[in-house]
Structure formats: structure tokens, C-alpha cells
GROMACS .gro file of N, CA and C in nm:
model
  339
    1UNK      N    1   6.122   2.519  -2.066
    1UNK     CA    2   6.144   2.384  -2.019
    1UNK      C    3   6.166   2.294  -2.139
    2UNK      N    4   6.272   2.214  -2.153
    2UNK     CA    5   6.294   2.126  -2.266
    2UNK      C    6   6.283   1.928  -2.220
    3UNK      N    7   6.225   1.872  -2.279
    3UNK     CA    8   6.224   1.780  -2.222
    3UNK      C    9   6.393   1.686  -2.263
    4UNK      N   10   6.381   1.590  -2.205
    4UNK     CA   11   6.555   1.482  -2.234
    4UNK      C   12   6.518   1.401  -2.366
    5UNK      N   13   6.602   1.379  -2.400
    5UNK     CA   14   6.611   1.308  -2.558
    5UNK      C   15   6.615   1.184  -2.538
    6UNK      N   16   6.675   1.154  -2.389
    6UNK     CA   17   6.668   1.019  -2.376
    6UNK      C   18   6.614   0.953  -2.252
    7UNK      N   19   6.588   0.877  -2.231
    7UNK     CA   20   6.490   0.868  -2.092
    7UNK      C   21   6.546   0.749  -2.107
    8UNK      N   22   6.569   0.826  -1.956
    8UNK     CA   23   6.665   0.721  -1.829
    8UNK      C   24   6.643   0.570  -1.817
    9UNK      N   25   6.641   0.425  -1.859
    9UNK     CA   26   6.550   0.318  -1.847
    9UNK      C   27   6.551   0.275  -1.679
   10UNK      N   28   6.662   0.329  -1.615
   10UNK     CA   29   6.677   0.312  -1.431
   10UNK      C   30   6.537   0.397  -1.384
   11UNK      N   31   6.466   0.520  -1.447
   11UNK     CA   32   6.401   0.591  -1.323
   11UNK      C   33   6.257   0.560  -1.356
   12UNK      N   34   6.223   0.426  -1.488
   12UNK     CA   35   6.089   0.435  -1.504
   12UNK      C   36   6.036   0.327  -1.394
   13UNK      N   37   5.917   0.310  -1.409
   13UNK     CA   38   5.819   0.293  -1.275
   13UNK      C   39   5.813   0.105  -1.382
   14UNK      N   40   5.789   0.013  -1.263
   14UNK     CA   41   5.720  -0.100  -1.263
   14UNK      C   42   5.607  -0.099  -1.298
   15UNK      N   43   5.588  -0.176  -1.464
   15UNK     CA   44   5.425  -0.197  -1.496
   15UNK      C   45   5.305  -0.182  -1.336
   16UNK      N   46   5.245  -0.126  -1.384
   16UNK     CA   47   5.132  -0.121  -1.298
   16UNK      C   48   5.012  -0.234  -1.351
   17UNK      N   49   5.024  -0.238  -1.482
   17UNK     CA   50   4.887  -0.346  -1.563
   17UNK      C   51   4.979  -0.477  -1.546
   18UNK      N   52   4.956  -0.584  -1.521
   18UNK     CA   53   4.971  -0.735  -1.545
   18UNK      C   54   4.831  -0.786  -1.589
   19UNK      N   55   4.899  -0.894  -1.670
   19UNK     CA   56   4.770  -0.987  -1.657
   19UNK      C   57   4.743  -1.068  -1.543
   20UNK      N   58   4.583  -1.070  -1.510
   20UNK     CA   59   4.555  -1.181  -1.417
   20UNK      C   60   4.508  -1.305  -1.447
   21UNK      N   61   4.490  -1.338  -1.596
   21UNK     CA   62   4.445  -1.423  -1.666
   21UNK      C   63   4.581  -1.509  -1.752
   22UNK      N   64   4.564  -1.640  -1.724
   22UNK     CA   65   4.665  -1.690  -1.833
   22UNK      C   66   4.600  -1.670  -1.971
   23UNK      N   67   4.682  -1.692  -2.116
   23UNK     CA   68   4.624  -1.707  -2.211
   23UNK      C   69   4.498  -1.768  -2.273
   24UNK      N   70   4.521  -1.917  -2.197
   24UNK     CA   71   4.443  -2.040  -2.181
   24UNK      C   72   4.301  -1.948  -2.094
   25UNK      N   73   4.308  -1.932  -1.999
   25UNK     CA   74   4.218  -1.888  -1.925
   25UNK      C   75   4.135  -1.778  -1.949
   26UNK      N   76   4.202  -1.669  -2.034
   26UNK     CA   77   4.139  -1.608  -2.093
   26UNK      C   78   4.068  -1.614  -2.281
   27UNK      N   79   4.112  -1.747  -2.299
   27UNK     CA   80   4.054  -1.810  -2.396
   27UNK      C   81   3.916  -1.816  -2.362
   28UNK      N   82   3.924  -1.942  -2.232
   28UNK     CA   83   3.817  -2.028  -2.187
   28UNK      C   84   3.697  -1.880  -2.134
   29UNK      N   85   3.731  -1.808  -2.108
   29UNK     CA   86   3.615  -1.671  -2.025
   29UNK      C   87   3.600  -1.612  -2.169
   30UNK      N   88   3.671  -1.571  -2.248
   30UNK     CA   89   3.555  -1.520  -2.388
   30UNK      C   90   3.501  -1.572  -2.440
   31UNK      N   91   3.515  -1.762  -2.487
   31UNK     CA   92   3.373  -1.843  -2.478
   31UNK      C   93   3.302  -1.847  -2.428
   32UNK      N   94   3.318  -1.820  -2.314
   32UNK     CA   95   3.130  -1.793  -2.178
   32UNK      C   96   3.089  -1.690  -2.221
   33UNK      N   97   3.207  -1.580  -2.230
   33UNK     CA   98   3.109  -1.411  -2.233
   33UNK      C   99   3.055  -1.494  -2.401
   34UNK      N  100   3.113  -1.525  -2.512
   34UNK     CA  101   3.031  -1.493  -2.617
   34UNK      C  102   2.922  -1.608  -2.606
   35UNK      N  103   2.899  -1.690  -2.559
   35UNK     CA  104   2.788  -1.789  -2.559
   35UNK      C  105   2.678  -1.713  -2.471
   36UNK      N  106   2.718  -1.566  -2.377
   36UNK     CA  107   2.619  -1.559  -2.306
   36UNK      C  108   2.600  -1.363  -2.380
   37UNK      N  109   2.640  -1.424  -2.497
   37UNK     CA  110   2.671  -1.259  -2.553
   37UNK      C  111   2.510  -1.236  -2.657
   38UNK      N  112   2.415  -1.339  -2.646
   38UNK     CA  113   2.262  -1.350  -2.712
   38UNK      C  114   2.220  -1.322  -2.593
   39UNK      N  115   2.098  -1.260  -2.595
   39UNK     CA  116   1.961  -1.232  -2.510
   39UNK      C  117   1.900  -1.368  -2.465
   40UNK      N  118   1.889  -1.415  -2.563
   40UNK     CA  119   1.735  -1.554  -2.536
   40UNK      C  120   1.833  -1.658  -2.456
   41UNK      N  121   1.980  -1.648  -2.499
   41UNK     CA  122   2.069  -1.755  -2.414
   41UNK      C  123   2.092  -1.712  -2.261
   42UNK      N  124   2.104  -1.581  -2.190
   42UNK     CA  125   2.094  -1.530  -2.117
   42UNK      C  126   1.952  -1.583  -2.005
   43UNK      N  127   1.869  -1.550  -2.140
   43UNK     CA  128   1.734  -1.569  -2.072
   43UNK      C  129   1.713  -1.740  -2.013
   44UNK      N  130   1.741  -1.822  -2.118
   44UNK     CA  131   1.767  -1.965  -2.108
   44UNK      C  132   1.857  -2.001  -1.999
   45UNK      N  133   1.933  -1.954  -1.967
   45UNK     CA  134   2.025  -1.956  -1.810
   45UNK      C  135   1.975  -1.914  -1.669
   46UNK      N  136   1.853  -1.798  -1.723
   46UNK     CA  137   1.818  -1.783  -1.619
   46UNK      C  138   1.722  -1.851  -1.591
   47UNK      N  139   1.621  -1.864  -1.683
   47UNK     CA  140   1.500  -1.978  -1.655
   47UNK      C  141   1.551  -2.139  -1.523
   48UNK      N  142   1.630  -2.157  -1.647
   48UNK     CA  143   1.694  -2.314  -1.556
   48UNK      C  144   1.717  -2.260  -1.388
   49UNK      N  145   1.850  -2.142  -1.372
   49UNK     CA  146   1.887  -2.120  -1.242
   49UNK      C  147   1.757  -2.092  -1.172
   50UNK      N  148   1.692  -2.033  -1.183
   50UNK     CA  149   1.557  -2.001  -1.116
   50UNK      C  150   1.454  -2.135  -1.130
   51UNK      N  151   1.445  -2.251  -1.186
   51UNK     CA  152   1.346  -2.322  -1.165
   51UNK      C  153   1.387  -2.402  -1.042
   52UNK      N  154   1.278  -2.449  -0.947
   52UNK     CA  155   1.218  -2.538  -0.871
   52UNK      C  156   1.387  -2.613  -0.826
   53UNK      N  157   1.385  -2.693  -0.943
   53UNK     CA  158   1.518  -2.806  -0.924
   53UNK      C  159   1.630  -2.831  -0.966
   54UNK      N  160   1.609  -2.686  -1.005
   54UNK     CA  161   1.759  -2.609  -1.030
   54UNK      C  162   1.839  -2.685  -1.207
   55UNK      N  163   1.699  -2.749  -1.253
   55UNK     CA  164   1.733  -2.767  -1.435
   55UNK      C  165   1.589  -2.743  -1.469
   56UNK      N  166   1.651  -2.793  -1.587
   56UNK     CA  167   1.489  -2.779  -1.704
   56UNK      C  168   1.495  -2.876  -1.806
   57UNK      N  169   1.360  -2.945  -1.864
   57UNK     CA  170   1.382  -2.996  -1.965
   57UNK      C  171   1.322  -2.900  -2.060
   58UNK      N  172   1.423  -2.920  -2.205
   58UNK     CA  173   1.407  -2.860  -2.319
   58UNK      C  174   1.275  -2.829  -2.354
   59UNK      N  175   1.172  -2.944  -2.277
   59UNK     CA  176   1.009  -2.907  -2.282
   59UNK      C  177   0.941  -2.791  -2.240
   60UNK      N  178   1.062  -2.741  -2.116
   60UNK     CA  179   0.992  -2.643  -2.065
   60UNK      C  180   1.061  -2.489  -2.104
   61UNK      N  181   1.116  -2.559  -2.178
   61UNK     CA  182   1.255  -2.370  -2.231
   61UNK      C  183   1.179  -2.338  -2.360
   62UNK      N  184   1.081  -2.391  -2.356
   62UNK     CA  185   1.026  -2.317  -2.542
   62UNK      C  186   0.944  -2.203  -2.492
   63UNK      N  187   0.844  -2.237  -2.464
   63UNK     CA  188   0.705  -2.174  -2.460
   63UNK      C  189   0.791  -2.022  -2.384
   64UNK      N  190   0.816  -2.013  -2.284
   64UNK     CA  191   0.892  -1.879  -2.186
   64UNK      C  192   0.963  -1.778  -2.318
   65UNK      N  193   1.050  -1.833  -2.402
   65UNK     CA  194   1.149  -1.750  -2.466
   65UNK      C  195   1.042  -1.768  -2.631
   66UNK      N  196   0.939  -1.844  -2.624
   66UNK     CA  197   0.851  -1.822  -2.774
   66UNK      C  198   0.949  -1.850  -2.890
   67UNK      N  199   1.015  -1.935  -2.887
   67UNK     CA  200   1.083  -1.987  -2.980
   67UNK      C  201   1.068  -2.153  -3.012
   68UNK      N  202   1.088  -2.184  -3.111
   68UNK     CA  203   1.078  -2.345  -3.150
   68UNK      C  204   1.143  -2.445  -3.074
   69UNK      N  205   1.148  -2.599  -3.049
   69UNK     CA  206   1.242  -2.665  -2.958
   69UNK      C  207   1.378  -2.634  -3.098
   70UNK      N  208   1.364  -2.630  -3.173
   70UNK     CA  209   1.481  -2.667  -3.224
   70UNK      C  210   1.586  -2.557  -3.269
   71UNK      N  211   1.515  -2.423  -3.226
   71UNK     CA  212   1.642  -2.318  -3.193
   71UNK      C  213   1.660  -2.313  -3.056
   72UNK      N  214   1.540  -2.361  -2.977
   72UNK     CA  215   1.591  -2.351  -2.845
   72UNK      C  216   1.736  -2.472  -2.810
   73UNK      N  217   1.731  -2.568  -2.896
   73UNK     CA  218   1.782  -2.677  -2.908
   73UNK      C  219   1.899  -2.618  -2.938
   74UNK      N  220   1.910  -2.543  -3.039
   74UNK     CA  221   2.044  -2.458  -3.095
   74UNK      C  222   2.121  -2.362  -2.983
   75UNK      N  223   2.077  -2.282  -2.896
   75UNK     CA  224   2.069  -2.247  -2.847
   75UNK      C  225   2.130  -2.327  -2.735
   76UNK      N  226   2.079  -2.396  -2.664
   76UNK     CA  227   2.143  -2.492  -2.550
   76UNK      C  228   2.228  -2.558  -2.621
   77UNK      N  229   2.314  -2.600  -2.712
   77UNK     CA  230   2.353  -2.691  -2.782
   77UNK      C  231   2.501  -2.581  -2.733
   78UNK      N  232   2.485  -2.425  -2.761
   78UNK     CA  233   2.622  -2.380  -2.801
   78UNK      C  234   2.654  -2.328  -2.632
   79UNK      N  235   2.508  -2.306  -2.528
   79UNK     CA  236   2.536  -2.277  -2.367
   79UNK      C  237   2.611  -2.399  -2.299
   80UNK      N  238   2.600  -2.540  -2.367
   80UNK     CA  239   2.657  -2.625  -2.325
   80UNK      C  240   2.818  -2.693  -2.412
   81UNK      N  241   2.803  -2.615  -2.529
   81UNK     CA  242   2.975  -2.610  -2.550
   81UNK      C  243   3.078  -2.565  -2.483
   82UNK      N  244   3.031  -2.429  -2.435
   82UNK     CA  245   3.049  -2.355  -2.349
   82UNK      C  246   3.110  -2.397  -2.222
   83UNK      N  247   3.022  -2.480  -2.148
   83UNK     CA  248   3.038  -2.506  -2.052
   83UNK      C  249   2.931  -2.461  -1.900
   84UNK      N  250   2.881  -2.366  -1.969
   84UNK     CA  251   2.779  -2.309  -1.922
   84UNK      C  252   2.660  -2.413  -1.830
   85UNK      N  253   2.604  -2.503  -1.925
   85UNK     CA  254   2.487  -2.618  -1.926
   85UNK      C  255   2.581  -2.726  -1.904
   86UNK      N  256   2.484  -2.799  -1.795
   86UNK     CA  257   2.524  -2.926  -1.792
   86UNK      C  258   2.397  -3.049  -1.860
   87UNK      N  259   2.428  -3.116  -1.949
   87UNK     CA  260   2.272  -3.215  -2.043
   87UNK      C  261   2.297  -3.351  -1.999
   88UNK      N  262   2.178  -3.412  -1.971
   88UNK     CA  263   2.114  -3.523  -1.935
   88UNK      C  264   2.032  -3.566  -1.997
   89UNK      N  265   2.009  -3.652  -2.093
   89UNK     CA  266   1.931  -3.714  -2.135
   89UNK      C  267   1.863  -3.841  -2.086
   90UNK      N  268   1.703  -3.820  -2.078
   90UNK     CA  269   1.630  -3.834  -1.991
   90UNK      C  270   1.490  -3.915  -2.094
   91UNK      N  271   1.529  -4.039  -2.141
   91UNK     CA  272   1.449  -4.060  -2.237
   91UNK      C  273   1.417  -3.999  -2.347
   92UNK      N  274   1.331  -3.916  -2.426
   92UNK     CA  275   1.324  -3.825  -2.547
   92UNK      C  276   1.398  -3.708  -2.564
   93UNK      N  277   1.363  -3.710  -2.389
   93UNK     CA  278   1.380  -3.520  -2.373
   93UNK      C  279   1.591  -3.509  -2.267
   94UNK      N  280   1.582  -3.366  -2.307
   94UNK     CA  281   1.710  -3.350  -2.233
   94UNK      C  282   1.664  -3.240  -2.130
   95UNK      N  283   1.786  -3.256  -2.039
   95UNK     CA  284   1.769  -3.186  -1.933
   95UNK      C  285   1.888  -3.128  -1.888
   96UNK      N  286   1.840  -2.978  -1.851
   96UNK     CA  287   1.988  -2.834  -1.863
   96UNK      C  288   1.980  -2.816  -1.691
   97UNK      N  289   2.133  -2.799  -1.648
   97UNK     CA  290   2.114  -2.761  -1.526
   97UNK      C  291   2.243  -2.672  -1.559
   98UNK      N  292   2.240  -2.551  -1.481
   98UNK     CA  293   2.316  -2.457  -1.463
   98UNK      C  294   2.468  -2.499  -1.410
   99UNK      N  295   2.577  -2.484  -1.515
   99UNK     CA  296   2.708  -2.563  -1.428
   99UNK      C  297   2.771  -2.395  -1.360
  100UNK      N  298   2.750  -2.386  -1.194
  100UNK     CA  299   2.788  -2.321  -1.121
  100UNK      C  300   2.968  -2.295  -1.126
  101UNK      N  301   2.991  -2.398  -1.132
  101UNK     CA  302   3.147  -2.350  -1.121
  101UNK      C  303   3.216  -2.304  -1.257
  102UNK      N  304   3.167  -2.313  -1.390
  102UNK     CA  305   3.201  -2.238  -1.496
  102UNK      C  306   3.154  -2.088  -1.482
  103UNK      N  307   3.018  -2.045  -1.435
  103UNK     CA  308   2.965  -1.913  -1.447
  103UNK      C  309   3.051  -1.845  -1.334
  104UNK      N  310   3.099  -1.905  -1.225
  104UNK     CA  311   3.153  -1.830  -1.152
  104UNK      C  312   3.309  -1.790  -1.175
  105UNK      N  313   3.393  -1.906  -1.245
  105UNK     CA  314   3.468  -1.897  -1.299
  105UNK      C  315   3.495  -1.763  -1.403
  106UNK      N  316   3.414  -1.754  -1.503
  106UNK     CA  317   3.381  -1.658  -1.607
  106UNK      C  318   3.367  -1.519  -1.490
  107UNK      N  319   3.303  -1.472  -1.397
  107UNK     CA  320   3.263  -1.356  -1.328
  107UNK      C  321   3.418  -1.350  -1.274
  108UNK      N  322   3.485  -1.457  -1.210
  108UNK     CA  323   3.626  -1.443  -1.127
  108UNK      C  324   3.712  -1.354  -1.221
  109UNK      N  325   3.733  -1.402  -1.345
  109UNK     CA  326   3.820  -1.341  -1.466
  109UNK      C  327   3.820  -1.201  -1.490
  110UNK      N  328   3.710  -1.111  -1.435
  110UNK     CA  329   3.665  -0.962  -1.429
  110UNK      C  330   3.670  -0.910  -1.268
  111UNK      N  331   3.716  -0.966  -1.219
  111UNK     CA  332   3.713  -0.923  -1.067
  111UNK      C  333   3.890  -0.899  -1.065
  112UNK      N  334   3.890  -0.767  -0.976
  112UNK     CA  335   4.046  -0.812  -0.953
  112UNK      C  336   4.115  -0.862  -0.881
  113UNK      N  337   4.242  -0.907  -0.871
  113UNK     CA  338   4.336  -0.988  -0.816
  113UNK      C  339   4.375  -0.962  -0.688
   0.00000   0.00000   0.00000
């Protein structure tokens, strides 16, 4: 059996892979995955989604993850570049509430079309 030297460009098949992501869009979803690409930031997302009233103040994100306010501070500083956190400042203290339509956004980008 010998194979052809030249292959036919009429009998090949229609990409099967497309993208489902624009460029832009898949910009914006590898900033979520890498902001949620730390443990303690993970953990910090979940604390908030799971509390009572659905945020937290920075008062209450230390002690759980045993870290200082001011890496926890670091920490929420880059979940809310992101887009991730939504902040309120609330007299001294700030306050994180989970922004739902970015995280779901980010999960849509891995689902398929």
C-alpha cells in the first residue's frame, strides 16, 4: 500500500475544534482561573459564599485561613481585580461579597457549546 504525495484539499473533513471563546473572553477567564489558581484565595471565596449574608468583612477572613489582615488584604485585593469580589467599604473595615456572574461566567468558558 503506498500512500498519495498529494492530498486532495476537496476530500478533507471540516475542522471539528473551533473556538468557543473570543480572544477577549478568553483573556478575561484566565484571569479568574489564575486569581483562583492559590489555595487560601479559593478558600477566601469560599468562606464569603458560605457566610450567613453572603459577604464578609476582612475582620472575619483572617483568623479561618491563619494569615495576617494584610496578606489577607493582598489576597482580596488581586480576587477583586479579578472580578471575582465585589468591596465595600464600610467605615475602617471592607466588605467582600462573592460577584456571581463573573464565577459563573469563568465555569461557562469550560463547558461546551
Amino acid at each position: 500500500m503506498s500512500l498519495p504525495t498529494v492530498i486532495d484539499q476537496t476530500a478533507c473533513c471540516v475542522p471539528r475544534v473551533t473556538s468557543a471563546l473570543t480572544p477577549h473572553d478568553a483573556e478575561r477567564a484566565a484571569r479568574v482561573f489564575k486569581a483562583m489558581g492559590d489555595p487560601t484565595r479559593v478558600l477566601l471565596l469560599s468562606l464569603i459564599a458560605g457566610s450567613p449574608e453572603g459577604e464578609a468583612c476582612i475582620c472575619d477572613l483572617t483568623q479561618p485561613v491563619g494569615l495576617s489582615q494584610a496578606t489577607v488584604s493582598h489576597h482580596m485585593k488581586l480576587l477583586a481585580e479579578a472580578g471575582l469580589v465585589t468591596r465595600e467599604q464600610r467605615g475602617r473595615w471592607a466588605y467582600f461579597a462573592v460577584n456571581d456572574e463573573v464565577l459563573r461566567a469563568a465555569a461557562d468558558a469550560l463547558r461546551p457549546a
